[in-house]
Amino acid sequence: MSPAVAELLARRETARRDMGGAAKVAAIHKSGGLTARDWIDRLVDLGSFREIGTFVQPIRHEQRNGAYSDGKIGGHAAVDGRPVSVGADDLTVKAGTDAHSNKRRSDKIFRQAMERGNPIVYFGQAAGSRIPDILGSETMSRGSGLGAWLHRRRQIPAVMAIVGRSYGESSFNSALSDFVVQLRGATLAVTSTRVIEMATAERITEEELGGVDIHNDRTGQIDLAVDTPDQMIEAVQSFLSYLPTNSRELPPRREAQMPVPVPDLRTLVPAERRRGYDMRKVLRAIVDDGDYLELKPRFGRSALTVLARINGRPVGIVASQPMFQGGAMTPEACDKITRFVCTADSFNVPLVFLADTPGFLVGTQVEQNKLLHKAVLLNQALFNVKVPRLTFVLRKAYGLAYFAMSGGSENSALLCGWPTAEISFMDPEVAANVVYGPELAALEDEARTTRAAELAAELKRGTSAYEAAAVMGLDEIIDPAETPVVIAEWLERLMANYDPINRPRVLSTWPTCF
Amino acid sequence: MAVEVRSEITGNVWKVIVANGVAVAVGDVIAILESMKMEIPVEATVSGICELRVAEGDAIQEGDLVAVIA
């Protein structure tokens, strides 16, 4: 072996083994943590990782100290036999901070992923921009902005796994991703607690600032929270399994298993209209193996957004969740559905809607949370969906929320009602009070209650599925037990001529966050 | 082993359906909660003897214990 080759091999081995220093790697392992390379190894198929930029070092010579890596690792690999590009922030060098050369490395890997047309997965824990490198007008002017991910138009699936304290590019790229998972204990924010305290004197813990519970329950800026590294890897692999390698391909279909009617569906939705239930039971009865991946499970909880398979084919299901707020639509639920619909439409995943919503939540709080804009944004998104879409009205479908759940005869390839469907502008009980307000006001308490119930019952008769079907407002009224069969047959029919390449792509250019 | 049945929602206990100390099967409704004018059943997740931890009229928070089944 020539000395030059021997040197290369030695340098490569050291770089990949010791990263920013053997002691630092050992310290991470001793604390029970995973290094950037450990995360990548856990995700990808054994032996499939091909690194790009192994010899990148900090641009300041005095910071090199003989160690390789500049705080970010990456390359190309396979997950479940399919090509995937990967990257990770490396805490053994300058806390994984964003800097000149590692940014070039990460951006190059992203561009290579785009050229090949395969997903990118990143394990983010960047502590922010490297200081003092970034200070000064010259350095600030050298960059082009947020980085390569800003240019994505959902041509390839992008996944951000937040695995540590993320304040830098990893945070920005999470907002540009299709799927964001955060590990318990990790932080996702723009500004660190230390900088916040110095700037404003606000004292706050990292958990309060950007811990999993904050994002999972309140901001909705992540799609899933996980408790362990194993759950993280499982979540990322599961998400990728539902999506195509890029937006010009169809999602990978598993072995077809044509559904049979499910008699349980006739009783899962209670006939009593005040009775709530867990829509996840309906989902489990409809999808293959009762298995699905739920996104944003604790945000906008009156609606569910899940990835699943029916007859082996990936589908995106949007469902009301009458267990929370009676299934009433909220601004948060709208945002959640809008984002989900954009992802599904961009990656050729057909959509199924299951509606049981009493309407939009009303009141000052939702109005101030921009109900108006969020509801219209969702309707705009639905208007621009070009993947096949099937809509089922299970029970209630009232007002603007009916359209927000994809109702209305213009929206879906197929619009079906269950016999329990009731459709109207306003819930009959509310409508009775609005329409007959003066008449009811003139009555005594008990008489008023009785009369209001009579009037509501009268109005309720006009909301039936048969009235809608009579004017072709529903394509068909189906036996609930047949629902999975109808979905499978219609997806078969609609996907047969679906062209993932030559089709309008409005939603793939929509923002990834709003 | 005792299994805890917790509320997934915040609301009030509207009706308790099973008596304390009786046997329940998976899917049996233990109690019905009320929230936002909707009735939300809480069901047994396993079969066994049901020990109630709520009474009708109680206010209940998400994550609160409704019953223990042993």
Coordinates of C-alpha atoms in Angstrom, one line a residue:
Chain A
M1 CA 0.0 0.0 0.0
S2 CA 1.3 3.4 -0.9
P3 CA 2.0 5.8 2.0
A4 CA -0.6 8.2 0.6
V5 CA -3.3 5.5 0.7
A6 CA -2.3 4.3 4.1
E7 CA -2.5 7.8 5.4
L8 CA -6.0 8.3 3.9
L9 CA -7.2 5.1 5.5
A10 CA -5.7 6.0 8.8
R11 CA -7.2 9.5 8.7
R12 CA -10.6 8.1 7.7
E13 CA -10.7 5.6 10.4
T14 CA -9.7 8.2 13.0
A15 CA -12.2 10.7 11.7
R16 CA -15.1 8.2 11.9
R17 CA -14.1 6.6 15.2
D18 CA -13.0 9.6 17.2
M19 CA -15.0 12.4 15.6
G20 CA -14.2 15.6 17.6
G21 CA -12.1 13.6 20.1
A22 CA -12.2 10.1 21.5
A23 CA -12.8 11.5 25.0
K24 CA -15.8 13.4 23.9
V25 CA -17.3 10.3 22.2
A26 CA -16.7 8.3 25.3
A27 CA -18.3 11.0 27.5
I28 CA -21.5 10.9 25.3
H29 CA -21.6 7.2 25.6
K30 CA -21.0 7.2 29.3
S31 CA -24.0 9.6 29.8
G32 CA -26.1 7.1 27.9
G33 CA -26.4 9.4 24.9
L34 CA -25.9 8.7 21.2
T35 CA -23.4 10.4 18.9
A36 CA -24.3 11.7 15.5
R37 CA -22.9 8.5 14.0
D38 CA -24.8 6.3 16.4
W39 CA -28.1 8.0 15.3
I40 CA -27.3 7.4 11.6
D41 CA -26.2 3.8 12.3
R42 CA -29.5 3.1 14.1
L43 CA -31.6 4.4 11.3
V44 CA -30.0 3.0 8.2
D45 CA -29.6 -0.5 6.8
L46 CA -26.5 -2.2 8.0
G47 CA -23.4 -1.2 6.0
S48 CA -25.4 1.1 3.6
F49 CA -24.0 4.5 4.8
R50 CA -21.7 6.3 2.4
E51 CA -20.3 9.4 3.9
I52 CA -19.9 12.7 2.1
G53 CA -17.5 15.2 3.6
T54 CA -15.6 13.0 6.0
F55 CA -12.6 15.4 6.2
V56 CA -14.5 18.6 6.8
Q57 CA -12.9 20.6 9.6
P58 CA -13.6 24.0 11.3
I59 CA -12.6 26.8 9.1
R60 CA -10.5 28.4 11.8
H61 CA -7.2 26.5 12.0
E62 CA -6.8 27.0 15.7
Q63 CA -10.0 25.1 16.3
R64 CA -9.0 22.0 14.4
N65 CA -6.9 20.4 17.1
G66 CA -6.2 17.4 14.9
A67 CA -9.9 16.3 15.1
Y68 CA -12.1 15.8 12.0
S69 CA -15.7 16.7 11.6
D70 CA -16.9 20.3 11.8
G71 CA -20.0 19.6 13.9
K72 CA -22.2 17.9 11.2
I73 CA -22.0 14.4 9.7
G74 CA -23.9 13.1 6.7
G75 CA -24.1 11.1 3.5
H76 CA -26.3 8.7 1.7
A77 CA -27.7 5.3 2.8
A78 CA -30.7 3.0 2.6
V79 CA -33.6 2.5 4.9
D80 CA -35.6 -0.7 4.4
G81 CA -33.8 -1.2 1.1
R82 CA -34.8 2.3 -0.2
P83 CA -32.4 5.2 -0.8
V84 CA -32.4 7.9 1.9
S85 CA -29.9 10.7 2.6
V86 CA -29.0 11.4 6.2
G87 CA -27.3 13.9 8.4
A88 CA -26.8 14.7 12.0
D89 CA -25.4 17.4 14.2
D90 CA -22.2 16.3 15.9
L91 CA -21.8 17.5 19.5
T92 CA -18.2 16.6 19.7
V93 CA -17.1 19.6 17.6
K94 CA -18.1 23.1 18.7
A95 CA -21.5 21.8 20.0
G96 CA -22.7 21.0 16.5
T97 CA -22.9 24.8 15.8
D98 CA -23.7 25.9 12.2
A99 CA -20.6 27.1 10.5
H100 CA -19.0 27.8 7.2
S101 CA -17.8 24.4 6.1
N102 CA -20.3 22.1 7.8
K103 CA -23.1 24.1 6.2
R104 CA -21.5 23.5 2.8
R105 CA -21.4 19.8 3.6
S106 CA -25.0 19.7 4.7
D107 CA -26.3 21.8 1.8
K108 CA -24.4 19.6 -0.6
I109 CA -25.9 16.4 0.8
F110 CA -29.3 18.0 0.5
R111 CA -28.8 18.9 -3.1
Q112 CA -27.6 15.4 -3.9
A113 CA -30.7 14.0 -2.3
M114 CA -32.8 16.4 -4.5
E115 CA -30.9 15.4 -7.6
R116 CA -31.3 11.7 -6.9
G117 CA -34.8 12.3 -5.7
N118 CA -34.8 10.5 -2.3
P119 CA -35.9 11.4 1.2
I120 CA -33.6 13.3 3.6
V121 CA -33.6 12.5 7.4
Y122 CA -31.7 14.8 9.8
F123 CA -30.9 14.3 13.5
G124 CA -30.9 17.8 14.8
Q125 CA -29.3 19.2 17.9
A126 CA -27.5 22.3 16.6
A127 CA -26.7 24.8 19.3
G128 CA -27.1 27.7 16.8
S129 CA -24.7 29.6 14.7
R130 CA -21.0 29.4 15.6
I131 CA -19.9 32.5 17.4
P132 CA -17.7 34.5 16.7
D133 CA -17.4 33.0 13.2
I134 CA -20.8 34.4 12.2
L135 CA -20.3 37.9 13.6
G136 CA -19.6 40.8 11.3
S137 CA -21.1 42.1 8.1
E138 CA -18.7 40.3 5.9
T139 CA -19.5 36.8 7.3
M140 CA -23.2 37.6 7.5
S141 CA -23.1 38.7 3.8
R142 CA -21.3 35.6 2.6
G143 CA -24.2 33.2 3.4
S144 CA -27.3 33.0 1.2
G145 CA -29.9 32.7 4.0
L146 CA -31.4 29.8 5.8
G147 CA -29.8 27.1 3.6
A148 CA -30.7 24.6 1.0
W149 CA -33.8 23.3 2.7
L150 CA -35.5 26.6 2.1
H151 CA -35.7 25.8 -1.6
R152 CA -37.6 22.6 -1.2
R153 CA -41.0 22.3 -2.7
R154 CA -41.9 18.9 -1.3
Q155 CA -40.1 17.1 -4.2
I156 CA -38.5 14.7 -1.6
P157 CA -39.8 13.8 1.8
A158 CA -37.9 15.7 4.6
V159 CA -37.8 14.4 8.2
M160 CA -36.3 16.2 11.1
A161 CA -35.6 14.3 14.3
I162 CA -34.9 16.7 17.2
V163 CA -32.7 14.7 19.5
G164 CA -31.0 17.4 21.6
R165 CA -30.9 21.1 22.3
S166 CA -31.8 22.6 18.9
Y167 CA -31.5 26.3 18.4
G168 CA -29.9 26.6 15.0
E169 CA -30.3 25.4 11.5
S170 CA -31.9 22.2 12.8
S171 CA -34.7 24.3 14.2
F172 CA -35.2 26.2 11.0
N173 CA -35.1 23.0 8.9
S174 CA -37.7 21.4 11.2
A175 CA -40.1 24.1 10.1
L176 CA -39.3 23.2 6.5
S177 CA -39.8 19.5 7.0
D178 CA -42.8 17.1 6.4
F179 CA -42.4 15.2 9.6
V180 CA -40.8 16.5 12.8
V181 CA -40.3 14.2 15.8
Q182 CA -38.9 15.3 19.1
L183 CA -37.2 13.2 21.7
R184 CA -38.3 13.8 25.3
G185 CA -35.6 15.9 27.0
A186 CA -34.7 17.6 23.7
T187 CA -35.4 21.3 23.1
L188 CA -36.7 22.9 20.0
A189 CA -36.5 26.7 19.9
V190 CA -35.0 29.7 18.0
T191 CA -33.2 31.3 20.9
S192 CA -31.5 29.7 23.8
T193 CA -32.6 30.3 27.4
R194 CA -29.2 32.0 28.1
V195 CA -29.6 34.5 25.3
I196 CA -33.2 35.1 26.2
E197 CA -32.2 35.8 29.8
M198 CA -29.5 38.2 28.7
A199 CA -31.7 40.0 26.3
T200 CA -34.9 40.3 28.3
A201 CA -34.2 39.0 31.8
E202 CA -36.8 36.4 31.3
R203 CA -35.8 33.3 33.2
I204 CA -37.2 30.1 31.8
T205 CA -36.1 26.4 31.7
E206 CA -35.4 24.7 28.4
E207 CA -38.4 22.4 29.0
E208 CA -40.7 25.4 29.4
L209 CA -39.2 27.1 26.3
G210 CA -39.3 24.3 23.8
G211 CA -39.7 20.9 25.5
V212 CA -41.8 18.1 23.9
D213 CA -44.9 18.9 25.9
I214 CA -44.9 22.5 24.8
H215 CA -44.7 21.6 21.1
N216 CA -46.8 18.4 21.3
D217 CA -49.7 20.0 23.2
R218 CA -49.5 23.7 22.5
T219 CA -47.6 24.9 19.5
G220 CA -48.1 22.0 17.1
Q221 CA -44.6 22.6 15.7
I222 CA -43.8 18.9 15.9
D223 CA -45.7 16.0 14.5
L224 CA -44.8 13.5 17.2
A225 CA -43.1 13.2 20.6
V226 CA -41.2 10.1 21.5
D227 CA -39.7 9.0 24.8
T228 CA -36.8 6.8 23.7
P229 CA -34.2 6.6 20.8
D230 CA -35.8 3.3 19.7
Q231 CA -39.2 5.0 19.4
M232 CA -37.5 7.8 17.4
I233 CA -36.0 5.4 14.9
E234 CA -39.3 3.5 14.7
A235 CA -41.3 6.7 14.1
V236 CA -39.0 7.9 11.3
Q237 CA -38.9 4.5 9.6
S238 CA -42.7 4.2 9.9
F239 CA -43.3 7.7 8.3
L240 CA -40.9 6.9 5.4
S241 CA -42.7 3.6 4.8
Y242 CA -45.9 5.4 3.8
L243 CA -44.3 7.8 1.4
P244 CA -42.8 7.4 -2.1
T245 CA -39.1 8.0 -2.6
N246 CA -39.9 11.2 -4.3
S247 CA -43.0 13.1 -5.5
R248 CA -42.8 11.6 -9.0
E249 CA -43.4 8.1 -7.7
L250 CA -46.3 6.3 -6.1
P251 CA -46.2 5.4 -2.4
P252 CA -44.9 1.8 -1.9
R253 CA -47.8 -0.6 -1.8
R254 CA -47.6 -3.7 0.4
E255 CA -49.3 -7.0 -0.3
A256 CA -52.9 -6.3 -1.2
Q257 CA -55.4 -7.6 1.3
M258 CA -58.9 -6.8 0.0
P259 CA -61.0 -5.8 3.0
V260 CA -64.3 -7.5 3.9
P261 CA -67.3 -5.8 5.5
V262 CA -66.8 -5.0 9.2
P263 CA -70.1 -5.5 11.1
D264 CA -68.7 -3.7 14.1
L265 CA -68.8 -0.4 12.2
R266 CA -72.6 -0.5 12.4
T267 CA -72.4 0.0 16.2
L268 CA -69.1 1.9 16.8
V269 CA -70.7 5.2 16.1
P270 CA -73.5 5.8 18.7
A271 CA -77.0 6.8 17.4
E272 CA -77.5 9.1 20.3
R273 CA -76.2 12.4 18.9
R274 CA -74.9 13.7 22.2
R275 CA -72.8 10.6 22.7
G276 CA -69.1 10.9 22.0
Y277 CA -66.8 8.0 21.1
D278 CA -63.2 7.4 20.2
M279 CA -62.8 7.7 16.4
R280 CA -59.6 5.7 16.6
K281 CA -61.8 2.6 17.0
V282 CA -63.4 3.3 13.7
L283 CA -59.9 3.8 12.1
R284 CA -58.7 0.5 13.5
A285 CA -61.7 -1.2 12.0
I286 CA -61.1 0.3 8.6
V287 CA -57.3 0.1 8.0
D288 CA -55.0 -2.9 7.3
D289 CA -54.0 -4.7 10.5
G290 CA -55.6 -2.0 12.6
D291 CA -52.2 -0.2 12.3
Y292 CA -51.6 3.5 11.6
L293 CA -49.3 6.4 12.4
E294 CA -51.1 9.3 14.0
L295 CA -49.6 12.8 13.5
K296 CA -50.0 15.6 16.0
P297 CA -52.0 13.4 18.4
R298 CA -52.3 16.0 21.1
F299 CA -52.7 19.2 19.0
G300 CA -56.0 20.2 17.4
R301 CA -57.4 17.1 19.0
S302 CA -60.9 17.3 17.7
A303 CA -59.6 16.0 14.4
L304 CA -57.3 13.1 13.7
T305 CA -54.7 12.9 10.9
V306 CA -53.2 9.5 10.3
L307 CA -51.2 7.6 7.7
A308 CA -52.4 4.0 7.2
R309 CA -52.8 1.3 4.6
I310 CA -56.0 0.0 3.0
N311 CA -55.7 -3.0 0.7
G312 CA -51.9 -2.6 1.0
R313 CA -52.1 1.0 -0.3
P314 CA -50.9 4.0 1.8
V315 CA -53.7 6.4 2.5
G316 CA -54.0 9.6 4.5
I317 CA -57.0 9.7 6.7
V318 CA -58.5 12.8 8.2
A319 CA -61.2 12.1 10.7
S320 CA -63.3 14.1 13.2
Q321 CA -62.6 13.0 16.8
P322 CA -65.9 13.4 18.7
M323 CA -64.2 12.4 21.9
F324 CA -62.6 15.9 22.1
Q325 CA -64.8 19.1 21.9
G326 CA -67.4 16.9 20.4
G327 CA -65.4 16.8 17.2
A328 CA -65.9 20.6 16.7
M329 CA -63.4 22.1 14.3
T330 CA -60.9 24.6 15.7
P331 CA -58.2 26.8 14.2
E332 CA -55.6 24.3 15.5
A333 CA -57.4 21.4 13.9
C334 CA -57.5 23.4 10.6
D335 CA -53.8 24.0 10.6
K336 CA -53.2 20.3 11.4
I337 CA -55.4 19.1 8.5
T338 CA -54.0 21.8 6.0
R339 CA -50.4 20.6 6.6
F340 CA -51.4 17.0 6.4
V341 CA -53.3 17.5 3.1
C342 CA -50.3 19.3 1.6
T343 CA -48.0 16.4 2.5
A344 CA -50.4 13.8 1.2
D345 CA -51.2 15.6 -2.1
S346 CA -47.5 16.3 -2.7
F347 CA -46.5 12.7 -2.3
N348 CA -49.4 11.0 -4.2
V349 CA -51.0 9.6 -1.1
P350 CA -54.8 9.4 -1.6
L351 CA -57.0 11.0 1.1
V352 CA -60.0 9.7 3.0
F353 CA -62.2 11.9 5.2
L354 CA -64.4 10.7 7.9
A355 CA -66.7 13.5 9.1
D356 CA -68.6 13.7 12.4
T357 CA -68.4 17.3 13.4
P358 CA -71.1 19.5 15.0
G359 CA -69.5 22.6 13.4
F360 CA -66.7 25.1 14.2
L361 CA -66.1 25.9 17.8
V362 CA -67.5 29.4 18.4
G363 CA -66.4 32.2 20.7
T364 CA -63.9 35.0 21.2
Q365 CA -61.0 32.7 21.8
V366 CA -61.2 30.8 18.5
E367 CA -62.0 34.1 16.6
Q368 CA -58.8 35.6 18.0
N369 CA -56.9 32.5 17.1
K370 CA -57.7 33.4 13.5
L371 CA -60.6 30.9 13.0
L372 CA -61.5 32.9 9.9
H373 CA -58.2 32.6 8.1
K374 CA -57.5 29.1 9.3
A375 CA -60.8 27.8 8.1
V376 CA -60.5 29.5 4.7
L377 CA -56.9 28.3 4.3
L378 CA -58.0 24.7 4.8
N379 CA -60.8 25.2 2.3
Q380 CA -58.3 26.6 -0.2
A381 CA -56.0 23.6 0.4
L382 CA -58.9 21.2 -0.1
F383 CA -59.9 22.9 -3.3
N384 CA -56.4 22.4 -4.6
V385 CA -56.1 18.7 -3.7
K386 CA -55.4 16.6 -6.8
V387 CA -54.9 13.2 -5.3
P388 CA -58.0 11.0 -5.2
R389 CA -60.2 11.8 -2.3
L390 CA -63.1 10.0 -0.7
T391 CA -65.3 11.5 1.9
F392 CA -67.7 9.8 4.3
V393 CA -70.2 11.5 6.5
L394 CA -70.6 9.2 9.5
R395 CA -72.9 11.3 11.6
K396 CA -72.9 15.1 12.1
A397 CA -71.8 17.5 9.4
Y398 CA -72.7 21.1 10.1
G399 CA -72.0 24.4 8.6
L400 CA -68.5 25.5 7.5
A401 CA -67.1 22.5 9.2
Y402 CA -68.8 20.2 6.7
F403 CA -66.8 21.8 3.9
A404 CA -63.6 21.8 6.1
M405 CA -64.1 18.0 6.4
S406 CA -64.2 17.8 2.6
G407 CA -68.0 17.8 2.3
G408 CA -69.8 19.4 -0.6
S409 CA -70.5 17.7 -3.8
E410 CA -67.7 19.4 -5.8
N411 CA -64.8 18.4 -3.5
S412 CA -64.4 14.6 -3.5
A413 CA -64.2 11.9 -6.1
L414 CA -66.8 10.1 -4.0
L415 CA -69.0 11.5 -1.3
C416 CA -70.9 8.9 0.8
G417 CA -73.2 9.1 3.8
W418 CA -73.8 6.6 6.5
P419 CA -77.5 6.2 7.3
T420 CA -76.8 8.2 10.5
A421 CA -75.5 11.2 8.6
E422 CA -77.1 14.5 9.4
I423 CA -76.2 17.5 7.3
S424 CA -77.2 21.1 7.7
F425 CA -76.0 24.7 8.1
M426 CA -76.5 24.7 11.9
D427 CA -77.2 22.1 14.6
P428 CA -81.1 21.8 14.9
E429 CA -81.0 22.6 18.6
V430 CA -79.2 25.8 18.0
A431 CA -81.2 26.6 14.9
A432 CA -84.5 26.2 16.7
N433 CA -83.4 28.9 19.2
V434 CA -82.2 31.2 16.4
V435 CA -85.2 30.8 14.0
Y436 CA -87.9 30.7 16.7
G437 CA -86.2 33.0 19.2
P438 CA -89.1 35.5 19.8
E439 CA -91.7 32.7 20.0
L440 CA -89.7 30.7 22.5
A441 CA -88.8 33.8 24.6
A442 CA -92.5 34.4 25.2
L443 CA -92.9 31.0 26.9
E444 CA -92.4 30.0 30.5
D445 CA -89.3 27.9 31.3
E446 CA -90.8 24.4 31.1
A447 CA -93.0 25.1 28.1
R448 CA -90.0 26.8 26.4
T449 CA -87.8 23.7 26.8
T450 CA -90.6 21.4 25.5
R451 CA -91.4 23.7 22.5
A452 CA -87.7 24.1 21.7
A453 CA -87.2 20.3 21.6
E454 CA -90.3 20.0 19.3
L455 CA -89.0 22.6 16.9
A456 CA -85.5 21.1 17.0
A457 CA -86.9 17.6 16.1
E458 CA -88.8 19.2 13.3
L459 CA -85.7 20.8 11.9
K460 CA -83.7 17.6 12.5
R461 CA -85.9 15.8 10.0
G462 CA -84.7 18.0 7.2
T463 CA -81.0 17.0 7.9
S464 CA -81.2 13.3 7.0
A465 CA -78.9 11.6 4.6
Y466 CA -81.9 10.8 2.3
E467 CA -82.7 14.5 1.9
A468 CA -79.1 15.1 0.8
A469 CA -79.1 12.0 -1.5
A470 CA -82.4 13.2 -3.0
V471 CA -80.7 16.2 -4.6
M472 CA -77.5 14.2 -5.3
G473 CA -75.8 15.9 -2.4
L474 CA -74.5 12.5 -1.5
D475 CA -73.3 10.1 -4.2
E476 CA -74.5 7.1 -2.2
I477 CA -75.7 6.1 1.3
I478 CA -73.8 3.1 2.4
D479 CA -74.0 0.4 5.1
P480 CA -71.2 1.4 7.6
A481 CA -69.9 -2.1 7.5
E482 CA -69.0 -1.7 3.8
T483 CA -66.9 1.4 4.4
P484 CA -63.4 -0.3 4.1
V485 CA -64.6 -2.2 1.0
V486 CA -65.9 0.9 -0.7
I487 CA -62.6 2.7 0.1
A488 CA -60.5 -0.1 -1.3
E489 CA -62.5 -0.5 -4.4
W490 CA -62.6 3.2 -5.1
L491 CA -58.9 3.6 -4.5
E492 CA -58.3 0.7 -6.9
R493 CA -60.4 2.5 -9.5
L494 CA -59.0 6.0 -9.0
M495 CA -55.3 5.1 -8.7
A496 CA -55.4 2.9 -11.9
N497 CA -55.2 6.0 -14.1
Y498 CA -53.4 8.3 -11.6
D499 CA -50.3 9.8 -13.1
P500 CA -47.8 10.9 -10.4
I501 CA -45.7 12.8 -12.9
N502 CA -48.0 14.8 -15.1
R503 CA -50.5 16.3 -12.7
P504 CA -51.0 19.8 -11.2
R505 CA -49.0 20.3 -8.1
V506 CA -50.3 23.4 -6.3
L507 CA -50.0 22.2 -2.8
S508 CA -46.4 21.0 -3.1
T509 CA -45.4 24.7 -3.4
W510 CA -47.4 25.7 -0.3
P511 CA -45.5 26.8 2.8
T512 CA -44.5 24.0 5.2
C513 CA -45.5 26.0 8.2
F514 CA -48.1 28.7 8.7
Chain B
M1 CA -52.1 -7.0 37.9
A2 CA -54.2 -4.0 38.5
V3 CA -54.8 -1.8 35.4
E4 CA -55.5 1.9 35.8
V5 CA -58.3 3.4 33.6
R6 CA -57.7 7.1 33.2
S7 CA -59.7 9.9 31.6
E8 CA -58.5 11.1 28.2
I9 CA -60.5 14.3 28.6
T10 CA -61.3 17.1 31.0
G11 CA -64.9 17.4 32.1
N12 CA -67.4 16.1 34.7
V13 CA -68.5 12.6 35.7
W14 CA -72.1 12.5 34.4
K15 CA -73.1 8.9 35.2
V16 CA -71.4 6.0 36.8
I17 CA -72.6 2.9 35.1
V18 CA -71.0 0.0 37.0
A19 CA -71.3 -0.6 40.7
N20 CA -68.1 -0.6 42.7
G21 CA -66.5 -4.1 43.0
V22 CA -68.3 -5.8 40.2
A23 CA -66.8 -7.7 37.3
V24 CA -66.4 -5.9 34.0
A25 CA -65.3 -7.2 30.5
V26 CA -63.2 -5.4 27.9
G27 CA -65.3 -2.6 26.3
D28 CA -67.9 -2.3 29.1
V29 CA -68.8 1.3 29.9
I30 CA -67.6 2.1 33.4
A31 CA -68.7 5.7 33.5
I32 CA -69.9 8.5 31.2
L33 CA -68.2 11.8 31.3
E34 CA -69.7 15.1 30.1
S35 CA -67.6 17.7 28.3
M36 CA -68.7 20.4 25.9
K37 CA -72.3 19.0 25.9
M38 CA -71.1 15.7 24.7
E39 CA -71.2 12.4 26.6
I40 CA -67.9 10.5 26.5
P41 CA -68.0 6.9 27.7
V42 CA -65.0 5.5 29.6
E43 CA -64.6 1.8 28.9
A44 CA -62.8 -1.1 30.6
T45 CA -59.5 -1.8 28.9
V46 CA -59.2 -5.2 30.5
S47 CA -61.6 -7.7 32.2
G48 CA -61.6 -8.0 35.9
I49 CA -63.1 -6.5 39.1
C50 CA -63.7 -2.8 38.8
E51 CA -62.8 -0.5 41.7
L52 CA -64.2 3.0 41.1
R53 CA -62.2 6.1 41.8
V54 CA -64.9 8.7 40.8
A55 CA -68.4 9.6 41.8
E56 CA -71.2 11.2 39.8
G57 CA -70.7 15.0 39.6
D58 CA -67.0 14.9 40.1
A59 CA -64.9 17.3 38.0
I60 CA -62.3 15.3 36.2
Q61 CA -59.0 16.3 34.5
E62 CA -57.3 14.6 31.6
G63 CA -55.1 11.8 33.0
D64 CA -57.2 11.4 36.3
L65 CA -57.9 8.0 37.5
V66 CA -61.5 6.8 36.8
A67 CA -61.2 3.2 38.0
V68 CA -58.7 0.4 38.7
I69 CA -59.4 -3.0 37.3
A70 CA -57.8 -6.0 39.0

